[in-house]
Tab-separated table of C-alpha atoms in Angstrom:
chain	number	residue	atom	x	y	z
A	5	UNK	CA	-22.233	-3.393	36.459
A	6	UNK	CA	-25.518	-1.504	36.285
A	7	UNK	CA	-27.204	0.704	33.773
A	8	UNK	CA	-27.140	0.346	29.970
A	9	UNK	CA	-24.036	-1.890	30.061
A	10	UNK	CA	-25.994	-4.818	31.487
A	11	UNK	CA	-26.048	-7.785	29.123
A	12	UNK	CA	-29.757	-8.420	29.596
A	13	UNK	CA	-30.508	-4.789	28.749
A	14	UNK	CA	-28.305	-5.002	25.632
A	15	UNK	CA	-30.051	-8.193	24.539
A	16	UNK	CA	-33.475	-6.634	24.985
A	17	UNK	CA	-32.703	-3.512	22.978
A	18	UNK	CA	-34.222	-3.482	19.497
A	19	UNK	CA	-31.214	-1.729	17.948
A	20	UNK	CA	-29.033	-4.671	19.014
A	21	UNK	CA	-31.488	-7.357	17.900
A	22	UNK	CA	-30.870	-9.849	15.128
A	23	UNK	CA	-33.871	-8.444	13.265
A	24	UNK	CA	-32.389	-4.938	13.203
A	25	UNK	CA	-28.867	-5.945	12.183
A	26	UNK	CA	-30.326	-8.169	9.459
A	27	UNK	CA	-32.290	-5.238	8.041
A	28	UNK	CA	-29.265	-2.946	8.057
A	29	UNK	CA	-26.865	-5.538	6.659
A	30	UNK	CA	-29.207	-6.549	3.827
A	31	UNK	CA	-29.539	-2.896	2.842
A	32	UNK	CA	-25.762	-2.412	2.785
A	33	UNK	CA	-25.077	-5.609	0.810
A	34	UNK	CA	-27.667	-4.653	-1.803
A	35	UNK	CA	-25.830	-1.337	-2.229
A	36	UNK	CA	-23.091	-2.035	-4.761
A	37	UNK	CA	-19.746	-0.657	-3.561
A	38	UNK	CA	-17.220	-2.842	-5.372
A	39	UNK	CA	-13.828	-1.214	-5.711
A	40	UNK	CA	-13.350	-1.545	-9.450
A	41	UNK	CA	-13.517	0.730	-12.508
A	42	UNK	CA	-16.974	2.242	-12.846
A	43	UNK	CA	-18.154	1.250	-9.361
A	44	UNK	CA	-17.220	3.138	-6.205
A	45	UNK	CA	-18.581	4.017	-2.787
A	46	UNK	CA	-20.559	7.256	-3.232
A	47	UNK	CA	-23.955	5.514	-3.214
A	48	UNK	CA	-22.848	3.481	-0.215
A	49	UNK	CA	-21.821	6.651	1.611
A	50	UNK	CA	-25.307	8.048	1.033
A	51	UNK	CA	-26.857	4.811	2.311
A	52	UNK	CA	-24.736	4.926	5.489
A	53	UNK	CA	-25.641	8.581	6.083
A	54	UNK	CA	-29.301	7.680	5.640
A	55	UNK	CA	-29.070	4.945	8.271
A	56	UNK	CA	-27.291	7.294	10.696
A	57	UNK	CA	-29.801	10.138	10.376
A	58	UNK	CA	-32.077	8.992	13.263
A	59	UNK	CA	-29.121	8.663	15.688
A	60	UNK	CA	-28.528	12.407	16.178
A	61	UNK	CA	-24.905	11.877	15.202
A	62	UNK	CA	-23.186	14.700	13.348
A	63	UNK	CA	-22.394	13.256	9.923
A	64	UNK	CA	-19.590	14.668	7.770
A	65	UNK	CA	-18.591	13.611	4.260
A	66	UNK	CA	-14.842	13.778	3.680
A	67	UNK	CA	-13.802	13.630	0.017
A	68	UNK	CA	-10.964	11.142	0.287
A	69	UNK	CA	-10.545	10.990	-3.496
A	70	UNK	CA	-12.459	12.861	-6.225
A	71	UNK	CA	-16.163	11.909	-6.066
A	72	UNK	CA	-15.391	9.273	-3.436
A	73	UNK	CA	-16.465	10.498	-0.005
A	74	UNK	CA	-15.721	8.729	3.243
A	75	UNK	CA	-18.203	9.189	6.083
A	76	UNK	CA	-17.468	10.342	9.632
A	77	UNK	CA	-20.163	10.404	12.310
A	78	UNK	CA	-19.779	11.774	15.844
A	79	UNK	CA	-21.975	11.306	18.912
A	80	UNK	CA	-20.683	13.983	21.273
A	81	UNK	CA	-20.578	13.400	25.001
A	82	UNK	CA	-21.143	15.984	27.681
A	83	UNK	CA	-17.513	16.716	28.510
A	84	UNK	CA	-13.932	15.988	27.547
A	85	UNK	CA	-14.113	12.271	28.267
A	86	UNK	CA	-12.429	9.572	26.169
A	87	UNK	CA	-13.088	9.321	22.459
A	88	UNK	CA	-13.711	5.892	20.919
A	89	UNK	CA	-13.295	5.330	17.165
A	90	UNK	CA	-15.070	2.488	15.350
A	91	UNK	CA	-13.533	2.101	11.901
A	92	UNK	CA	-14.548	0.161	8.801
A	93	UNK	CA	-14.370	0.404	5.022
A	94	UNK	CA	-17.295	0.647	2.596
A	95	UNK	CA	-15.634	-0.745	-0.525
A	96	UNK	CA	-15.712	-4.443	-1.351
A	97	UNK	CA	-13.704	-6.891	-3.400
A	98	UNK	CA	-14.891	-7.287	-7.028
A	99	UNK	CA	-17.200	-10.151	-7.976
A	100	UNK	CA	-15.063	-12.746	-9.722
A	101	UNK	CA	-17.177	-15.300	-11.631
A	102	UNK	CA	-20.915	-14.797	-10.935
A	103	UNK	CA	-21.536	-18.324	-12.241
A	104	UNK	CA	-19.595	-19.695	-9.265
A	105	UNK	CA	-22.170	-18.231	-6.879
A	106	UNK	CA	-25.281	-20.123	-5.784
A	107	UNK	CA	-26.908	-16.802	-4.824
A	108	UNK	CA	-27.170	-13.332	-6.325
A	109	UNK	CA	-23.906	-11.641	-5.214
A	110	UNK	CA	-25.857	-8.461	-4.406
A	111	UNK	CA	-29.075	-10.183	-3.321
A	112	UNK	CA	-28.490	-10.455	0.457
A	113	UNK	CA	-30.124	-13.881	0.553
A	114	UNK	CA	-30.555	-15.426	3.996
A	115	UNK	CA	-29.964	-19.147	4.357
A	116	UNK	CA	-29.412	-21.268	7.490
A	117	UNK	CA	-28.666	-18.259	9.668
A	118	UNK	CA	-26.195	-16.670	7.246
A	119	UNK	CA	-26.597	-13.633	4.996
A	120	UNK	CA	-24.911	-14.114	1.616
A	121	UNK	CA	-23.514	-11.466	-0.699
A	122	UNK	CA	-20.415	-9.618	-1.780
A	123	UNK	CA	-19.124	-7.647	1.162
A	124	UNK	CA	-21.369	-9.329	3.718
A	125	UNK	CA	-18.322	-10.528	5.656
A	126	UNK	CA	-15.699	-8.057	4.404
A	127	UNK	CA	-16.882	-5.932	5.908
A	128	UNK	CA	-20.484	-4.809	5.883
A	129	UNK	CA	-21.149	-7.015	8.897
A	130	UNK	CA	-18.709	-4.796	10.810
A	131	UNK	CA	-20.282	-1.618	9.418
A	132	UNK	CA	-23.677	-2.890	10.498
A	133	UNK	CA	-22.375	-3.394	14.035
A	134	UNK	CA	-21.073	0.192	14.044
A	135	UNK	CA	-24.468	1.542	12.971
A	136	UNK	CA	-26.223	-0.565	15.628
A	137	UNK	CA	-23.922	0.858	18.324
A	138	UNK	CA	-24.747	4.391	17.186
A	139	UNK	CA	-28.473	3.617	17.475
A	140	UNK	CA	-28.003	2.155	20.934
A	141	UNK	CA	-25.852	4.960	22.336
A	142	UNK	CA	-28.135	7.626	20.878
A	143	UNK	CA	-30.744	6.472	23.409
A	144	UNK	CA	-28.274	7.160	26.234
A	145	UNK	CA	-26.568	10.242	24.848
A	146	UNK	CA	-27.281	12.274	27.991
A	147	UNK	CA	-25.118	9.801	29.936
A	148	UNK	CA	-22.151	9.980	27.582
A	149	UNK	CA	-19.080	11.598	29.084
A	150	UNK	CA	-16.922	10.743	26.092
A	151	UNK	CA	-17.651	10.708	22.366
A	152	UNK	CA	-18.176	8.008	19.764
A	153	UNK	CA	-16.552	8.555	16.364
A	154	UNK	CA	-17.549	6.311	13.476
A	155	UNK	CA	-15.455	5.860	10.312
A	156	UNK	CA	-16.910	4.523	7.067
A	157	UNK	CA	-13.918	4.734	4.741
A	158	UNK	CA	-13.401	4.361	1.014
A	159	UNK	CA	-10.702	2.413	-0.728
A	160	UNK	CA	-9.288	-0.056	1.800
A	161	UNK	CA	-9.313	-2.931	-0.694
A	162	UNK	CA	-6.724	-1.079	-2.805
A	163	UNK	CA	-4.837	0.665	-0.023
A	164	UNK	CA	-6.403	4.028	-0.890
A	165	UNK	CA	-6.433	6.861	1.659
A	166	UNK	CA	-9.976	6.622	3.020
A	167	UNK	CA	-9.158	6.088	6.679
A	168	UNK	CA	-6.077	8.284	6.386
A	169	UNK	CA	-8.213	11.174	5.115
A	170	UNK	CA	-10.568	10.805	8.092
A	171	UNK	CA	-7.630	10.805	10.517
A	172	UNK	CA	-6.134	13.854	8.811
A	173	UNK	CA	-9.522	15.592	9.014
A	174	UNK	CA	-9.370	15.266	12.803
A	175	UNK	CA	-11.719	12.327	13.385
A	176	UNK	CA	-9.447	10.654	15.928
A	177	UNK	CA	-9.737	9.379	19.467
A	178	UNK	CA	-8.061	7.762	22.439
A	179	UNK	CA	-9.128	4.209	21.552
A	180	UNK	CA	-10.053	2.506	18.311
A	181	UNK	CA	-11.654	-0.655	16.977
A	182	UNK	CA	-11.342	-1.750	13.363
A	183	UNK	CA	-14.399	-3.937	12.793
A	184	UNK	CA	-12.850	-6.317	10.252
A	185	UNK	CA	-13.887	-9.986	10.628
A	186	UNK	CA	-12.167	-11.737	13.537
A	187	UNK	CA	-14.893	-14.244	14.522
A	188	UNK	CA	-15.380	-12.062	17.625
A	189	UNK	CA	-11.767	-12.458	18.725
A	190	UNK	CA	-9.816	-9.456	19.997
A	191	UNK	CA	-6.683	-8.797	17.940
A	192	UNK	CA	-3.903	-6.654	19.374
A	193	UNK	CA	-1.497	-7.149	16.446
A	194	UNK	CA	-1.705	-7.288	12.670
A	195	UNK	CA	0.643	-8.232	9.865
A	196	UNK	CA	1.379	-5.586	7.276
A	197	UNK	CA	1.374	-6.054	3.513
A	198	UNK	CA	3.639	-4.641	0.832
A	199	UNK	CA	3.841	-5.489	-2.857
A	200	UNK	CA	7.048	-5.170	-4.858
A	201	UNK	CA	7.745	-5.640	-8.546
A	202	UNK	CA	11.139	-7.079	-9.460
A	203	UNK	CA	11.982	-6.271	-13.077
A	204	UNK	CA	14.596	-8.620	-14.528
A	205	UNK	CA	16.116	-6.776	-17.454
A	206	UNK	CA	16.865	-8.282	-20.831
A	207	UNK	CA	17.894	-7.208	-24.315
A	208	UNK	CA	15.303	-7.836	-26.998
A	209	UNK	CA	16.070	-9.133	-30.470
A	210	UNK	CA	14.415	-11.210	-33.168
A	211	UNK	CA	14.069	-14.809	-31.975
A	212	UNK	CA	15.946	-16.067	-35.039
A	213	UNK	CA	19.024	-14.362	-33.580
A	214	UNK	CA	18.185	-15.046	-29.919
A	215	UNK	CA	21.800	-15.737	-28.987
A	216	UNK	CA	22.587	-12.065	-29.584
A	217	UNK	CA	20.021	-10.925	-27.022
A	218	UNK	CA	19.643	-11.390	-23.263
A	219	UNK	CA	16.577	-13.375	-22.311
A	220	UNK	CA	15.319	-12.418	-18.817
A	221	UNK	CA	13.098	-15.501	-18.685
A	222	UNK	CA	16.192	-17.690	-18.314
A	223	UNK	CA	17.069	-15.664	-15.213
A	224	UNK	CA	13.629	-15.936	-13.669
A	225	UNK	CA	14.341	-19.284	-12.013
A	226	UNK	CA	17.349	-17.985	-10.089
A	227	UNK	CA	15.342	-15.005	-8.809
A	228	UNK	CA	12.462	-17.251	-7.722
A	229	UNK	CA	14.880	-19.538	-5.886
A	230	UNK	CA	16.108	-16.547	-3.877
A	231	UNK	CA	12.530	-15.510	-3.076
A	232	UNK	CA	11.580	-19.048	-2.038
A	233	UNK	CA	14.544	-19.269	0.316
A	234	UNK	CA	13.716	-15.857	1.807
A	235	UNK	CA	10.099	-16.907	2.304
A	236	UNK	CA	11.227	-19.895	4.381
A	237	UNK	CA	13.527	-17.741	6.503
A	238	UNK	CA	11.024	-15.001	7.347
A	239	UNK	CA	8.279	-17.555	7.934
A	240	UNK	CA	10.210	-18.824	10.956
A	241	UNK	CA	10.512	-15.410	12.603
A	242	UNK	CA	8.608	-15.524	15.905
A	243	UNK	CA	5.849	-13.244	17.180
A	244	UNK	CA	3.624	-13.969	20.203
A	245	UNK	CA	0.350	-13.315	18.341
A	246	UNK	CA	1.129	-13.578	14.637
A	247	UNK	CA	2.380	-16.165	12.166
A	248	UNK	CA	5.761	-15.403	10.608
A	249	UNK	CA	6.160	-13.234	7.563
A	250	UNK	CA	5.964	-14.423	3.968
A	251	UNK	CA	7.166	-13.446	0.498
A	252	UNK	CA	4.911	-14.906	-2.180
A	253	UNK	CA	5.301	-14.475	-5.958
A	254	UNK	CA	1.878	-13.604	-7.340
A	255	UNK	CA	2.296	-12.233	-10.867
A	256	UNK	CA	4.830	-12.982	-13.600
A	257	UNK	CA	4.714	-10.999	-16.840
A	258	UNK	CA	7.152	-10.696	-19.698
A	259	UNK	CA	7.365	-10.650	-23.462
A	260	UNK	CA	5.249	-8.959	-26.097
A	261	UNK	CA	5.645	-11.245	-29.128
A	262	UNK	CA	6.337	-14.942	-29.503
A	263	UNK	CA	9.127	-14.382	-32.040
A	264	UNK	CA	11.073	-11.873	-29.969
A	265	UNK	CA	13.380	-12.162	-26.989
A	266	UNK	CA	11.672	-10.080	-24.275
A	267	UNK	CA	13.440	-7.040	-22.928
A	268	UNK	CA	12.154	-7.581	-19.377
A	269	UNK	CA	10.321	-9.972	-17.105
A	270	UNK	CA	8.374	-8.709	-14.069
A	271	UNK	CA	7.784	-10.686	-10.883
A	272	UNK	CA	5.400	-9.126	-8.359
A	273	UNK	CA	5.634	-10.451	-4.806
A	274	UNK	CA	3.324	-10.170	-1.812
A	275	UNK	CA	5.333	-9.516	1.362
A	276	UNK	CA	3.552	-10.013	4.709
A	277	UNK	CA	5.295	-7.977	7.386
A	278	UNK	CA	5.646	-8.390	11.127
A	279	UNK	CA	5.615	-5.376	13.464
A	280	UNK	CA	9.042	-3.800	13.353
A	281	UNK	CA	9.565	-4.624	9.669
A	282	UNK	CA	9.185	-1.594	7.413
A	283	UNK	CA	7.923	-1.316	3.858
A	284	UNK	CA	11.043	0.483	2.614
A	285	UNK	CA	13.386	-1.701	4.645
A	286	UNK	CA	11.979	-4.891	3.164
A	287	UNK	CA	12.393	-3.601	-0.377
A	288	UNK	CA	16.071	-3.036	0.375
A	289	UNK	CA	16.345	-6.501	1.963
A	290	UNK	CA	15.019	-8.151	-1.206
A	291	UNK	CA	17.350	-6.033	-3.327
A	292	UNK	CA	20.330	-7.137	-1.240
A	293	UNK	CA	19.376	-10.809	-1.647
A	294	UNK	CA	19.176	-10.535	-5.443
A	295	UNK	CA	22.411	-8.565	-5.948
A	296	UNK	CA	24.736	-11.633	-5.595
A	297	UNK	CA	23.074	-13.220	-8.647
A	298	UNK	CA	25.104	-10.755	-10.712
A	299	UNK	CA	28.305	-12.471	-9.573
A	300	UNK	CA	27.252	-15.762	-11.180
A	301	UNK	CA	25.657	-14.227	-14.269
A	302	UNK	CA	27.115	-10.997	-15.707
A	303	UNK	CA	23.942	-10.523	-17.787
A	304	UNK	CA	21.681	-10.601	-14.729
A	305	UNK	CA	20.337	-7.106	-14.088
A	306	UNK	CA	17.249	-6.012	-12.218
A	307	UNK	CA	15.441	-3.198	-10.481
A	308	UNK	CA	12.820	-3.305	-7.728
A	309	UNK	CA	9.969	-0.923	-7.021
A	310	UNK	CA	6.849	-0.606	-4.903
A	311	UNK	CA	3.670	-1.928	-6.511
A	312	UNK	CA	0.541	-0.123	-5.259
A	313	UNK	CA	0.030	1.173	-1.742
A	314	UNK	CA	1.156	-0.766	1.321
A	315	UNK	CA	-0.249	-1.526	4.765
A	316	UNK	CA	2.061	-1.137	7.737
A	317	UNK	CA	2.105	-3.812	10.416
A	318	UNK	CA	0.703	-2.618	13.736
A	319	UNK	CA	0.460	-3.765	17.319
A	320	UNK	CA	-0.322	-2.494	20.788
A	321	UNK	CA	0.892	-3.855	24.097
A	322	UNK	CA	-0.376	-7.303	25.017
A	323	UNK	CA	-0.935	-5.745	28.448
A	324	UNK	CA	-3.239	-3.063	27.042
A	325	UNK	CA	-6.028	-2.242	29.500
A	326	UNK	CA	-8.278	-1.359	26.553
A	327	UNK	CA	-7.753	-4.768	24.948
A	328	UNK	CA	-8.514	-6.375	28.328
A	329	UNK	CA	-11.779	-4.439	28.517
A	330	UNK	CA	-12.661	-5.722	25.054
A	331	UNK	CA	-11.972	-9.307	26.163
A	332	UNK	CA	-14.226	-8.734	29.170
A	333	UNK	CA	-16.993	-7.442	26.911
A	334	UNK	CA	-16.727	-10.521	24.680
A	335	UNK	CA	-16.994	-12.805	27.697
A	336	UNK	CA	-19.960	-10.891	29.109
A	337	UNK	CA	-21.921	-11.147	25.856
A	338	UNK	CA	-20.908	-14.599	24.585
A	339	UNK	CA	-19.965	-16.397	27.777
A	340	UNK	CA	-16.609	-17.406	26.266
A	341	UNK	CA	-13.254	-16.215	27.589
A	342	UNK	CA	-10.919	-15.840	24.641
A	343	UNK	CA	-7.218	-15.014	24.380
A	344	UNK	CA	-5.669	-12.115	22.518
A	345	UNK	CA	-5.151	-12.825	18.833
A	346	UNK	CA	-3.307	-11.368	15.852
A	347	UNK	CA	-4.749	-10.936	12.364
A	348	UNK	CA	-2.748	-12.572	9.563
A	349	UNK	CA	-4.301	-10.120	7.078
A	350	UNK	CA	-3.867	-6.341	6.802
A	351	UNK	CA	-6.268	-3.435	7.184
A	352	UNK	CA	-6.389	0.299	7.831
A	353	UNK	CA	-5.456	-0.136	11.500
A	354	UNK	CA	-1.978	1.177	10.750
A	355	UNK	CA	-3.509	4.583	9.961
A	356	UNK	CA	-5.158	4.633	13.389
A	357	UNK	CA	-2.100	3.430	15.319
A	358	UNK	CA	0.741	5.098	13.399
A	359	UNK	CA	-0.941	8.215	11.958
A	360	UNK	CA	-3.624	8.903	14.541
A	361	UNK	CA	-1.785	7.739	17.662
A	362	UNK	CA	-4.870	5.729	18.642
A	363	UNK	CA	-4.610	2.636	20.846
A	364	UNK	CA	-6.498	0.254	18.572
A	365	UNK	CA	-7.634	-3.347	18.283
A	366	UNK	CA	-9.306	-5.344	15.532
A	367	UNK	CA	-12.627	-6.954	16.416
A	368	UNK	CA	-15.661	-7.841	14.328
A	369	UNK	CA	-18.098	-10.483	13.114
A	370	UNK	CA	-17.275	-12.944	10.369
A	371	UNK	CA	-14.607	-15.429	9.337
A	372	UNK	CA	-11.872	-14.116	7.032
A	373	UNK	CA	-12.007	-17.480	5.213
A	374	UNK	CA	-15.471	-16.417	3.965
A	375	UNK	CA	-14.114	-13.252	2.301
A	376	UNK	CA	-13.128	-12.577	-1.333
A	377	UNK	CA	-14.803	-15.766	-2.538
A	378	UNK	CA	-17.969	-17.031	-4.199
A	379	UNK	CA	-20.912	-17.269	-1.794
A	380	UNK	CA	-19.329	-14.838	0.653
A	381	UNK	CA	-21.409	-14.908	3.825
A	382	UNK	CA	-21.587	-13.875	7.470
A	383	UNK	CA	-23.469	-15.433	10.363
A	384	UNK	CA	-26.249	-13.109	11.496
A	385	UNK	CA	-26.025	-14.185	15.141
A	386	UNK	CA	-22.359	-13.192	15.075
A	387	UNK	CA	-23.196	-9.750	13.660
A	388	UNK	CA	-25.746	-9.335	16.470
A	389	UNK	CA	-23.286	-10.442	19.152
A	390	UNK	CA	-20.543	-8.286	17.650
A	391	UNK	CA	-22.809	-5.251	17.903
A	392	UNK	CA	-23.601	-6.100	21.529
A	393	UNK	CA	-19.932	-6.509	22.421
A	394	UNK	CA	-19.079	-3.159	20.845
A	395	UNK	CA	-22.041	-1.498	22.559
A	396	UNK	CA	-20.924	-2.850	25.921
A	397	UNK	CA	-17.322	-1.770	25.289
A	398	UNK	CA	-18.470	1.681	24.168
A	399	UNK	CA	-20.558	2.097	27.317
A	400	UNK	CA	-17.640	0.960	29.457
A	401	UNK	CA	-15.319	3.513	27.853
A	402	UNK	CA	-17.680	6.452	27.320
A	403	UNK	CA	-20.140	6.468	30.227
């Protein structure tokens, strides 16, 4: 290859240097964008727009939810060439126990080549790489035949419609990359996530006359046995890139007073889905598994409902030419030839693939094991290399 795709040219460019990505990432981590009551992404959206201002990209704020704008940025090419979408979310997981941290969760401290802070890995490292690519391509905008579209979405941590609102606003393309942490592996498939609440019904009464009521807590064990058996069965379902599915009880709640038989008991389960499994279909599958419990216990009664938003599983062909180009870009930058991968977690990629019709992969810096935990961190060299891989891929697609 020749021109701005050359690895030595990428490495020499200031916008793809470790110093630049460190500056951007520290700024983003110090900008509080936790997805919790009282804290949202509006300040983060302003910070992203500020960083993008020198790139000559057209920046648009899309109000995904009231007072919660997502950011779209477009670097237009000279003709109707391909359009490449780089997608990431601005919101972060809440900070659990600050006393468990050895650093300030919003301090962006650098130690041993890592930058620490809430959101550093999930996924402000990916957002930083997107910004770096915009800076790099802005220097070569006269060579662009296609266009670069950047998404900085609200609400992914709670399944809120940030990316969906950007897709519906027309910020779509031919190819897409969700820059969630993959340790610089190229993922062509992703498990989905759905949450369901199973309400086991009871009949409340004063505990001194408990035998006249129906205690749903006595029926909890039978329901959990069914869920455990189902979890084993779906865990063995094969997929070439992904682990099997799972069905994990996460929350149990029931009862309002210690001297009363409760009138219900709720069990909320986390269901990880393989491509081809649907959110509604799995709710009906769980319902069908619990129905036979009524045959053994006439007082067993239940209902099942969706709990919060869901993420659909997504995949593209393992023979995707776009995924192959991404693998080539990784090898060119890092020197390592890696195989296609599948992400065990969920993200907004379903909105790109299913709603936007965009052939999309997941690729970004960081280890998912470093997310949602005390001392969250990301390796700065990996953020730098991730930006260089994406810049090379963008040049390959858009020049």
